Short mmCIF file of C-alpha atoms and ligand atoms in Angstrom, two decimals:
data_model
loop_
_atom_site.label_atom_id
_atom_site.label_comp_id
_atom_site.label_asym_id
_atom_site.label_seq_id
_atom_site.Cartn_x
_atom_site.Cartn_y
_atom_site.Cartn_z
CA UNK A 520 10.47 18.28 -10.56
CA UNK A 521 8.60 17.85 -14.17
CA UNK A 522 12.20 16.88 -15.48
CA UNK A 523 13.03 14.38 -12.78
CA UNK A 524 10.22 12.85 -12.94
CA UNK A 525 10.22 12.96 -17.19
CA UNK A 526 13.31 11.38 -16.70
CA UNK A 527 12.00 8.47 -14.24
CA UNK A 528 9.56 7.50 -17.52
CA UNK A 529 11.70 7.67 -19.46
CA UNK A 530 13.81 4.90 -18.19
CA UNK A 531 10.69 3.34 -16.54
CA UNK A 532 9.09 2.62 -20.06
CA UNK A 533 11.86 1.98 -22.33
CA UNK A 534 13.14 -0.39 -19.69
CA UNK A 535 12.46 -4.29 -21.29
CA UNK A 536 9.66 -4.29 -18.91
CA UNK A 537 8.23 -1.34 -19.25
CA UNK A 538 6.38 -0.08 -16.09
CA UNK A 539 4.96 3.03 -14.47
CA UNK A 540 5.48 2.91 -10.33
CA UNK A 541 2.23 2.48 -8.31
CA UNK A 542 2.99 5.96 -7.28
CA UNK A 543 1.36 7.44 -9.87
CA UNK A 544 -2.01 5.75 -9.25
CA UNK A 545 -2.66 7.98 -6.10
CA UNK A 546 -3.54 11.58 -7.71
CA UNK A 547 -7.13 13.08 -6.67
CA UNK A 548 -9.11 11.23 -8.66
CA UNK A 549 -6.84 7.96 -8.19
CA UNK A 550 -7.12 8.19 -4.33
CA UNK A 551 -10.75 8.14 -4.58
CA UNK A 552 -11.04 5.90 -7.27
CA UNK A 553 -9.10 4.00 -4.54
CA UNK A 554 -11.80 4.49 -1.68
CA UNK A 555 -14.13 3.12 -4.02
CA UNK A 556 -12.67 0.23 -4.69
CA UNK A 557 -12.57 -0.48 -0.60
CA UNK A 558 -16.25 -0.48 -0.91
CA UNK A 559 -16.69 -3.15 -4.00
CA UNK A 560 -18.05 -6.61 -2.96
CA UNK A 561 -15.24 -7.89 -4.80
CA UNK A 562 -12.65 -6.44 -3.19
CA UNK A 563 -12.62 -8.49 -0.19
CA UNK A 564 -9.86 -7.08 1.75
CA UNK A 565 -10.21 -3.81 3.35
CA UNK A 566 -13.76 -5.59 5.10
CA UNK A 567 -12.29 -8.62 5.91
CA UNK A 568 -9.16 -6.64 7.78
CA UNK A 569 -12.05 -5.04 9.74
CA UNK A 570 -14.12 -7.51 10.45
CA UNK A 571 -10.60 -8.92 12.41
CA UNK A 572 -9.86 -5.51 14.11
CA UNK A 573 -13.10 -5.67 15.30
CA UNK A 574 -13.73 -8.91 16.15
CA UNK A 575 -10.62 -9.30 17.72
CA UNK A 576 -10.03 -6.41 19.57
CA UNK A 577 -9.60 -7.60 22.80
CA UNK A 578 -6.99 -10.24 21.64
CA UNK A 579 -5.17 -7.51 19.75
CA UNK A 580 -5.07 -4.79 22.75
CA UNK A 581 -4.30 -7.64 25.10
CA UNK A 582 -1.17 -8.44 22.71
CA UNK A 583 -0.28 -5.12 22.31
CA UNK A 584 -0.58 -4.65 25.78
CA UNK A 585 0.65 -0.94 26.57
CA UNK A 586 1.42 1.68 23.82
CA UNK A 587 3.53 5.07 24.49
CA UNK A 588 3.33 5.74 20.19
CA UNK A 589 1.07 4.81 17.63
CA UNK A 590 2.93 5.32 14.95
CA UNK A 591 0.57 5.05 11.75
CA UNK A 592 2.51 4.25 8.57
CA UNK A 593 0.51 5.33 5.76
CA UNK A 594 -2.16 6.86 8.06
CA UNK A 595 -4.13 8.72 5.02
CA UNK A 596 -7.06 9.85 6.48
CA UNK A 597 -6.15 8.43 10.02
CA UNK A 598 -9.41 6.42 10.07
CA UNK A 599 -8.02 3.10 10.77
CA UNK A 600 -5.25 4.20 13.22
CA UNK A 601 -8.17 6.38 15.37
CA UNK A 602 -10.19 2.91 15.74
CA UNK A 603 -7.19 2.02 17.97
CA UNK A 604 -7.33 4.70 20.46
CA UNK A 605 -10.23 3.33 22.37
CA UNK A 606 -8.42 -0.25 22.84
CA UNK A 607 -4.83 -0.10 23.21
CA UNK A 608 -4.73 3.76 24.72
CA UNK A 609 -1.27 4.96 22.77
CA UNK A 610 -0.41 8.41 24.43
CA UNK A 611 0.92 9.45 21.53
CA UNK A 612 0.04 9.18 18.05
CA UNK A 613 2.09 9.69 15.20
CA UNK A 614 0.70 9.71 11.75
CA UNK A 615 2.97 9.48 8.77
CA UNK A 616 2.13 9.61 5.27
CA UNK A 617 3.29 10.57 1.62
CA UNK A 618 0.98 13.61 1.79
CA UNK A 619 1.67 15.78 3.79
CA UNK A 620 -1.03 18.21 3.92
CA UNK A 621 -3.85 15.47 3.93
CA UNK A 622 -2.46 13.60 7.20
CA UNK A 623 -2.09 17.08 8.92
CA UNK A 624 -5.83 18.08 8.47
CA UNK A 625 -6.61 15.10 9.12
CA UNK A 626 -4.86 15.02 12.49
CA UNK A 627 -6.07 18.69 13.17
CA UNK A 628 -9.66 16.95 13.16
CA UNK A 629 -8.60 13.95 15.23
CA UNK A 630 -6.96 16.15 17.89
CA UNK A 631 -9.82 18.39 18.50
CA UNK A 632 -12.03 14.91 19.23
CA UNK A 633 -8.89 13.11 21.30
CA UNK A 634 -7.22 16.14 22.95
CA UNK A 635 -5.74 13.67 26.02
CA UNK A 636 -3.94 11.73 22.91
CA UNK A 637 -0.66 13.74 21.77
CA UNK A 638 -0.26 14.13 18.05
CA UNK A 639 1.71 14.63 15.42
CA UNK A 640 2.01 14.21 11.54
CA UNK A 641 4.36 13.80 9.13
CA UNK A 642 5.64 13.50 5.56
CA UNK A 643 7.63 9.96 4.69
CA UNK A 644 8.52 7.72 1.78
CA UNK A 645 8.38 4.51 3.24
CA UNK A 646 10.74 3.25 0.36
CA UNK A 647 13.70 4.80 2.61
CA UNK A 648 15.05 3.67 5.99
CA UNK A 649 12.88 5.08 8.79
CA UNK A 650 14.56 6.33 11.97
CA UNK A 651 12.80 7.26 15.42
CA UNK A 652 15.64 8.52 17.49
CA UNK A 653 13.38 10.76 19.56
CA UNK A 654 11.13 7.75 20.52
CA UNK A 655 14.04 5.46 21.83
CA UNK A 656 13.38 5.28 24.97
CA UNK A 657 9.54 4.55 24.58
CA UNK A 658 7.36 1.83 23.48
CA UNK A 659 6.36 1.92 19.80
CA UNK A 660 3.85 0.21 18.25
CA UNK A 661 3.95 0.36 14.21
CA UNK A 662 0.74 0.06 12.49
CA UNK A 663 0.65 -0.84 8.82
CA UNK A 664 -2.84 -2.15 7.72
CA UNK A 665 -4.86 -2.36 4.84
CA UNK A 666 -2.18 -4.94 2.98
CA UNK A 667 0.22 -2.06 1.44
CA UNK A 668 3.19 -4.42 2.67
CA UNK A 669 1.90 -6.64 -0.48
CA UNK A 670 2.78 -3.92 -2.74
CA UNK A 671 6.50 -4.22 -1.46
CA UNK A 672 8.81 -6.95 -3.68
CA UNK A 673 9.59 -9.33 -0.95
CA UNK A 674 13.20 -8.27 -0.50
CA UNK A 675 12.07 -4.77 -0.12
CA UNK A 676 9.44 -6.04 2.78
CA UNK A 677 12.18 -7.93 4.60
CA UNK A 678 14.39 -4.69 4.67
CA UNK A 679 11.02 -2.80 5.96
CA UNK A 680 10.07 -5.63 8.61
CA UNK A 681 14.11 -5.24 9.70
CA UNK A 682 14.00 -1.74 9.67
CA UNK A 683 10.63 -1.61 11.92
CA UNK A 684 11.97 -4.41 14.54
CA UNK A 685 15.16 -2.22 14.69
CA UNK A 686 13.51 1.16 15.26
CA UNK A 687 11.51 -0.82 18.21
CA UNK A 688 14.62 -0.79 20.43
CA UNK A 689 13.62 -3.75 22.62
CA UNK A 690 10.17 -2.69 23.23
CA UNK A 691 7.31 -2.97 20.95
CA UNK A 692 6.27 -4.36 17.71
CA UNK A 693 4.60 -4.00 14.41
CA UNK A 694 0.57 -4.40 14.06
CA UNK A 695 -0.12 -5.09 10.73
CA UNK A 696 -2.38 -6.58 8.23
CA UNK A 697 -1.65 -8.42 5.13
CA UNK A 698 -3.91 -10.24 2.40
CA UNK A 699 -3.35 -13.57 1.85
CA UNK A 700 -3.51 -16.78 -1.04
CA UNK A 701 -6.31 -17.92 -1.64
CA UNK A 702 -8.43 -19.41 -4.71
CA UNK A 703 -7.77 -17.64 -7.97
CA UNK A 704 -11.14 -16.79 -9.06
CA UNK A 705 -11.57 -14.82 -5.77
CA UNK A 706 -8.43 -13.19 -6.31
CA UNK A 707 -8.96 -12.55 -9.97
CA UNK A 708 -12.13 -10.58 -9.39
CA UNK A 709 -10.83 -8.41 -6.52
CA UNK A 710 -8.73 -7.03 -9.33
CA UNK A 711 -11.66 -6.92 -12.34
CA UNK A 712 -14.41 -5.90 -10.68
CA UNK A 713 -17.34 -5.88 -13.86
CA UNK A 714 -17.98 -2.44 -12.41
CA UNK A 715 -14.54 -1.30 -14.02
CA UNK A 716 -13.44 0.95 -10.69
CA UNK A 717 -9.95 -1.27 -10.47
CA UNK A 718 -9.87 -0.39 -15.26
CA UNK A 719 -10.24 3.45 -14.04
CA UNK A 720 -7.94 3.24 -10.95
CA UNK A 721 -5.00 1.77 -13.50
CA UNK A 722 -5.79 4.15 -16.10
CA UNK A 723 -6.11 6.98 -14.11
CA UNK A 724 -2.57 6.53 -14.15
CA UNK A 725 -1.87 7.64 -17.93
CA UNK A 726 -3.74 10.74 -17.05
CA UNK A 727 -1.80 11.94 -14.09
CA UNK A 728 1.60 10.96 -16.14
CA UNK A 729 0.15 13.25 -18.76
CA UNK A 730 -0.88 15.92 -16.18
CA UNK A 731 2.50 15.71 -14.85
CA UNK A 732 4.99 15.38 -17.23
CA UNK A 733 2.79 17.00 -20.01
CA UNK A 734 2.85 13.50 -22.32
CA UNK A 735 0.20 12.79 -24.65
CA UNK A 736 -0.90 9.07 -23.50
CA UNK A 737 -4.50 8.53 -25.19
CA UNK A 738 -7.08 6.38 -22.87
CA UNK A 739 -8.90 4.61 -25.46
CA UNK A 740 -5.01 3.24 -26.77
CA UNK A 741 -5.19 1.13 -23.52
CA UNK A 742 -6.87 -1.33 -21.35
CA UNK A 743 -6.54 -2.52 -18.02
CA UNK A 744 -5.05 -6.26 -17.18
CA UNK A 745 -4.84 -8.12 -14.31
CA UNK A 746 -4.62 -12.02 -13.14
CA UNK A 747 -2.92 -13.94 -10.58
CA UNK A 748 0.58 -14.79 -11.44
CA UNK A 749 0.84 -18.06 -9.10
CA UNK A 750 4.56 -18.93 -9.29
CA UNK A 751 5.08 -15.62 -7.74
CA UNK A 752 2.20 -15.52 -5.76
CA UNK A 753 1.45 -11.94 -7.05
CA UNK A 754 -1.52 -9.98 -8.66
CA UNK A 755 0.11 -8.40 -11.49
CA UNK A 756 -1.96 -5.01 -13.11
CA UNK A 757 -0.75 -4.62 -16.37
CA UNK A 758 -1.84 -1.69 -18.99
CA UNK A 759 -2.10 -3.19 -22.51
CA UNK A 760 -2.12 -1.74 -25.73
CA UNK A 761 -4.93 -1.70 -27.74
CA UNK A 762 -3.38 -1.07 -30.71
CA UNK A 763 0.43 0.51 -32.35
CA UNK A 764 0.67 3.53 -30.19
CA UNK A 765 3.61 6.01 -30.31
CA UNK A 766 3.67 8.16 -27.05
CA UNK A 767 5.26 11.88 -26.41
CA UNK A 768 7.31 12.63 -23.31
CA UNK A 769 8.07 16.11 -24.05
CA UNK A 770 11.86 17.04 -23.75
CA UNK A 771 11.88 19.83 -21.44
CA UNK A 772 13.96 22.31 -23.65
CA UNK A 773 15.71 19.38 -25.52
CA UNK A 774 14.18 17.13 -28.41
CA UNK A 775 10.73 15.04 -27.27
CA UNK A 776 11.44 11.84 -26.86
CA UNK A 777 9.07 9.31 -28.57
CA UNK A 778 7.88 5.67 -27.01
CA UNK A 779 6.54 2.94 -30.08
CA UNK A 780 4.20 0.06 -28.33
CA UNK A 781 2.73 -2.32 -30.19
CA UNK A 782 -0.56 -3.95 -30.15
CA UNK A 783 -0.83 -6.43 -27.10
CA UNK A 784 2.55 -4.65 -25.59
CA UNK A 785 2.46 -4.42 -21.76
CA UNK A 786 3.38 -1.53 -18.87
CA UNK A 787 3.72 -3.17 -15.74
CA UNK A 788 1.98 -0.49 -12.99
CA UNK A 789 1.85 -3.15 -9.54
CA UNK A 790 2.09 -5.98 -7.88
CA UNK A 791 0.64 -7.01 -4.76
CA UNK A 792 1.82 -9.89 -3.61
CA UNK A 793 -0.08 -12.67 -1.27
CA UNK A 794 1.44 -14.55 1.14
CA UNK A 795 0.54 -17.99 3.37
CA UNK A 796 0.45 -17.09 7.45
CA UNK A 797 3.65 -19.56 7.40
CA UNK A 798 5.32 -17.87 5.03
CA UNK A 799 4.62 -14.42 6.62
CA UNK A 800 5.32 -15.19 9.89
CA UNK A 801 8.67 -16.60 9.10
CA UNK A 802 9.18 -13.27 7.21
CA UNK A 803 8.44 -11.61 10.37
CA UNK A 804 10.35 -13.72 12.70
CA UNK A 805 13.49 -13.82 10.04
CA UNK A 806 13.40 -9.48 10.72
CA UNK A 807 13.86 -9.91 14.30
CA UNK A 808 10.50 -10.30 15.64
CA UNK A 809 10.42 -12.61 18.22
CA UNK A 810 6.85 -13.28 19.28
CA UNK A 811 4.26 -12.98 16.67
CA UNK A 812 0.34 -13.48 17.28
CA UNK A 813 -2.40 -14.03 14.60
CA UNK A 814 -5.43 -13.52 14.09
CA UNK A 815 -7.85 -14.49 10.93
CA UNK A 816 -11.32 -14.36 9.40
CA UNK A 817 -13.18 -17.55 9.00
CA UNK A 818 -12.35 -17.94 5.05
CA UNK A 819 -8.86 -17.35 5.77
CA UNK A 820 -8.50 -14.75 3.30
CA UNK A 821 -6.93 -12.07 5.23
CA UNK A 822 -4.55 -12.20 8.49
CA UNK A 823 -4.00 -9.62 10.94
CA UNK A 824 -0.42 -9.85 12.99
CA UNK A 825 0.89 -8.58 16.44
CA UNK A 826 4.78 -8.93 15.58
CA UNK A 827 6.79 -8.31 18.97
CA UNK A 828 10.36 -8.03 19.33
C1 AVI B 1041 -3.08 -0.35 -1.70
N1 AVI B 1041 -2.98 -1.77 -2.04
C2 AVI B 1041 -2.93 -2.61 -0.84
C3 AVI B 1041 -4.00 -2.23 -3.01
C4 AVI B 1041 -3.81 -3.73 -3.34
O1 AVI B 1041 -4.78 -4.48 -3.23
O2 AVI B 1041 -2.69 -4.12 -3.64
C5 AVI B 1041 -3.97 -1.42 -4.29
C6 AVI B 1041 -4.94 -1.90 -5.30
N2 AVI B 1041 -4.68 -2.08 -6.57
C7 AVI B 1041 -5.76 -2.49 -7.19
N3 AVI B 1041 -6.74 -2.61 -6.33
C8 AVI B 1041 -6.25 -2.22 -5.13
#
């Protein structure tokens, strides 16, 4: 595993962008760095998204109308998906996420409080194809809040959204919640918060590489940058080096390899893209969904979406 991944840095930042995958942001300390930025004024999103579920309920359980499977992509600690169960009823619940041992205590818990509700957990990578065979005959409703679809490159969210409308088979649809354009200085400070959570979350990063791969990346050799790239309608978060820094992946058995930055030198770590409704409904309708409903805050920074096929 240590080599595999030593070998996926490798190529990651000697690439001519170099970059480290989101991935690595979400160790212990970087998934509650995480939860901490959900609380910031500043970061907008995560309230606005539940000022809509809530708001909106009705709407959304009226569009969602009946529900065999909830099937939570991402469902972490399984707080946002549970907030369902009172309004659309799903007799099943399904939670996926990357860790596996988190989502399954965390569906133990739910269980014990909603033991009418079947459930069930599970391990994915939602940058492969996801299949359902199991649940063909029933309807599905996909839940994907919280704006992770933003993290996606927009080719790889049009394979997702096709993916999803496929694996409805006829009968269901795709709840989800995405974050949207809007003025730059609103966007900007989502991403620099003067508190510096956002700074830690990226550089919390260069730890767990080291931790991981045993390299020798030094904190105070980078900082943490972030702005709004417009053309591509993207936040980009950027580490930048403070100075010439020469990095150590250790070899493994075979010579270390050594990475030269120089001062102002970039590693590209995420995007998160914002979209217009337009724009994102026409990405949904484009995957095969046929009847898509909307709902919004009154700033119009966030938008919620019942995607039927
Ligand atoms: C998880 N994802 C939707 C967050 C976002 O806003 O793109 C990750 C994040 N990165 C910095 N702040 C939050």
């Amino acid at each position: 595993m240590k080599h595999i991944l030593t070998e996926e840095l490798l190529q990651s930042l000697t690439a001519d962008t170099p970059s480290i995958s989101p991935k690595f942001f979400y160790d212990d300390i970087g998934s509650h760095l995480f939860d901490v930025i959900t609380l910031l004024d500043e970061y907008y999103p995560t309230r606005t998204e539940k000022w809509i579920m809530d708001t909106y309920q009705r709407g959304i359980a009226d569009a969602v109308a009946h529900c065999d499977v909830l099937i939570d992509l991402g469902a972490g600690n399984c707080a946002k998906g549970s907030q369902l169960f009172d309004s659309i009823a799903p007799k099943q619940y399904r939670a996926l996420d990357i860790s596996k041992e988190y989502v399954e205590a965390a569906v133990a818990d739910l269980q014990k409080q909603f033991p009418q509700i079947e459930m069930s957990a599970h391990a994915i990578d939602l940058s492969l194809p996801l299949a359902f065979p199991d649940l063909q005959a029933l309807r599905k409703v996909f839940f994907y809040p919280g704006s992770s679809i933003g993290n996606f490159n927009p080719e790889k969210a049009d394979q997702f959204f096709m993916n999803l409308a496929h694996e409805c088979h006829g009968n269901g649809g795709l709840l989800i919640g995405v974050d949207l354009v809007k003025d730059t200085e609103t966007l900007h400070l989502a991403y620099n918060d003067p508190l510096g959570v956002t700074a830690a979350f990226n550089l919390n990063a260069l730890l767990n590489v080291n931790r991981l791969i045993g390299s020798n990346f030094q904190l105070q050799d980078w900082e943490h940058y972030a702005f709004f790239n417009t053309s591509l309608s993207r936040i980009e978060m950027h580490l930048r080096a403070r100075s010439d820094v020469r990095v150590i992946l250790p070899g493994n058995g075979s010579q270390d390899h050594i990475i030269s930055f120089g001062v102002g030198d970039l590693i590209h770590t995420e995007n998160s893209y914002k979209y217009t409704q337009e724009h994102f409904v026409e990405k949904l309708r484009h995957a095969g969904f046929a009847d898509i409903q909307c709902w919004t805050d009154p700033n119009k920074y966030f938008l919620v979406c019942f995607a039927k096929v």
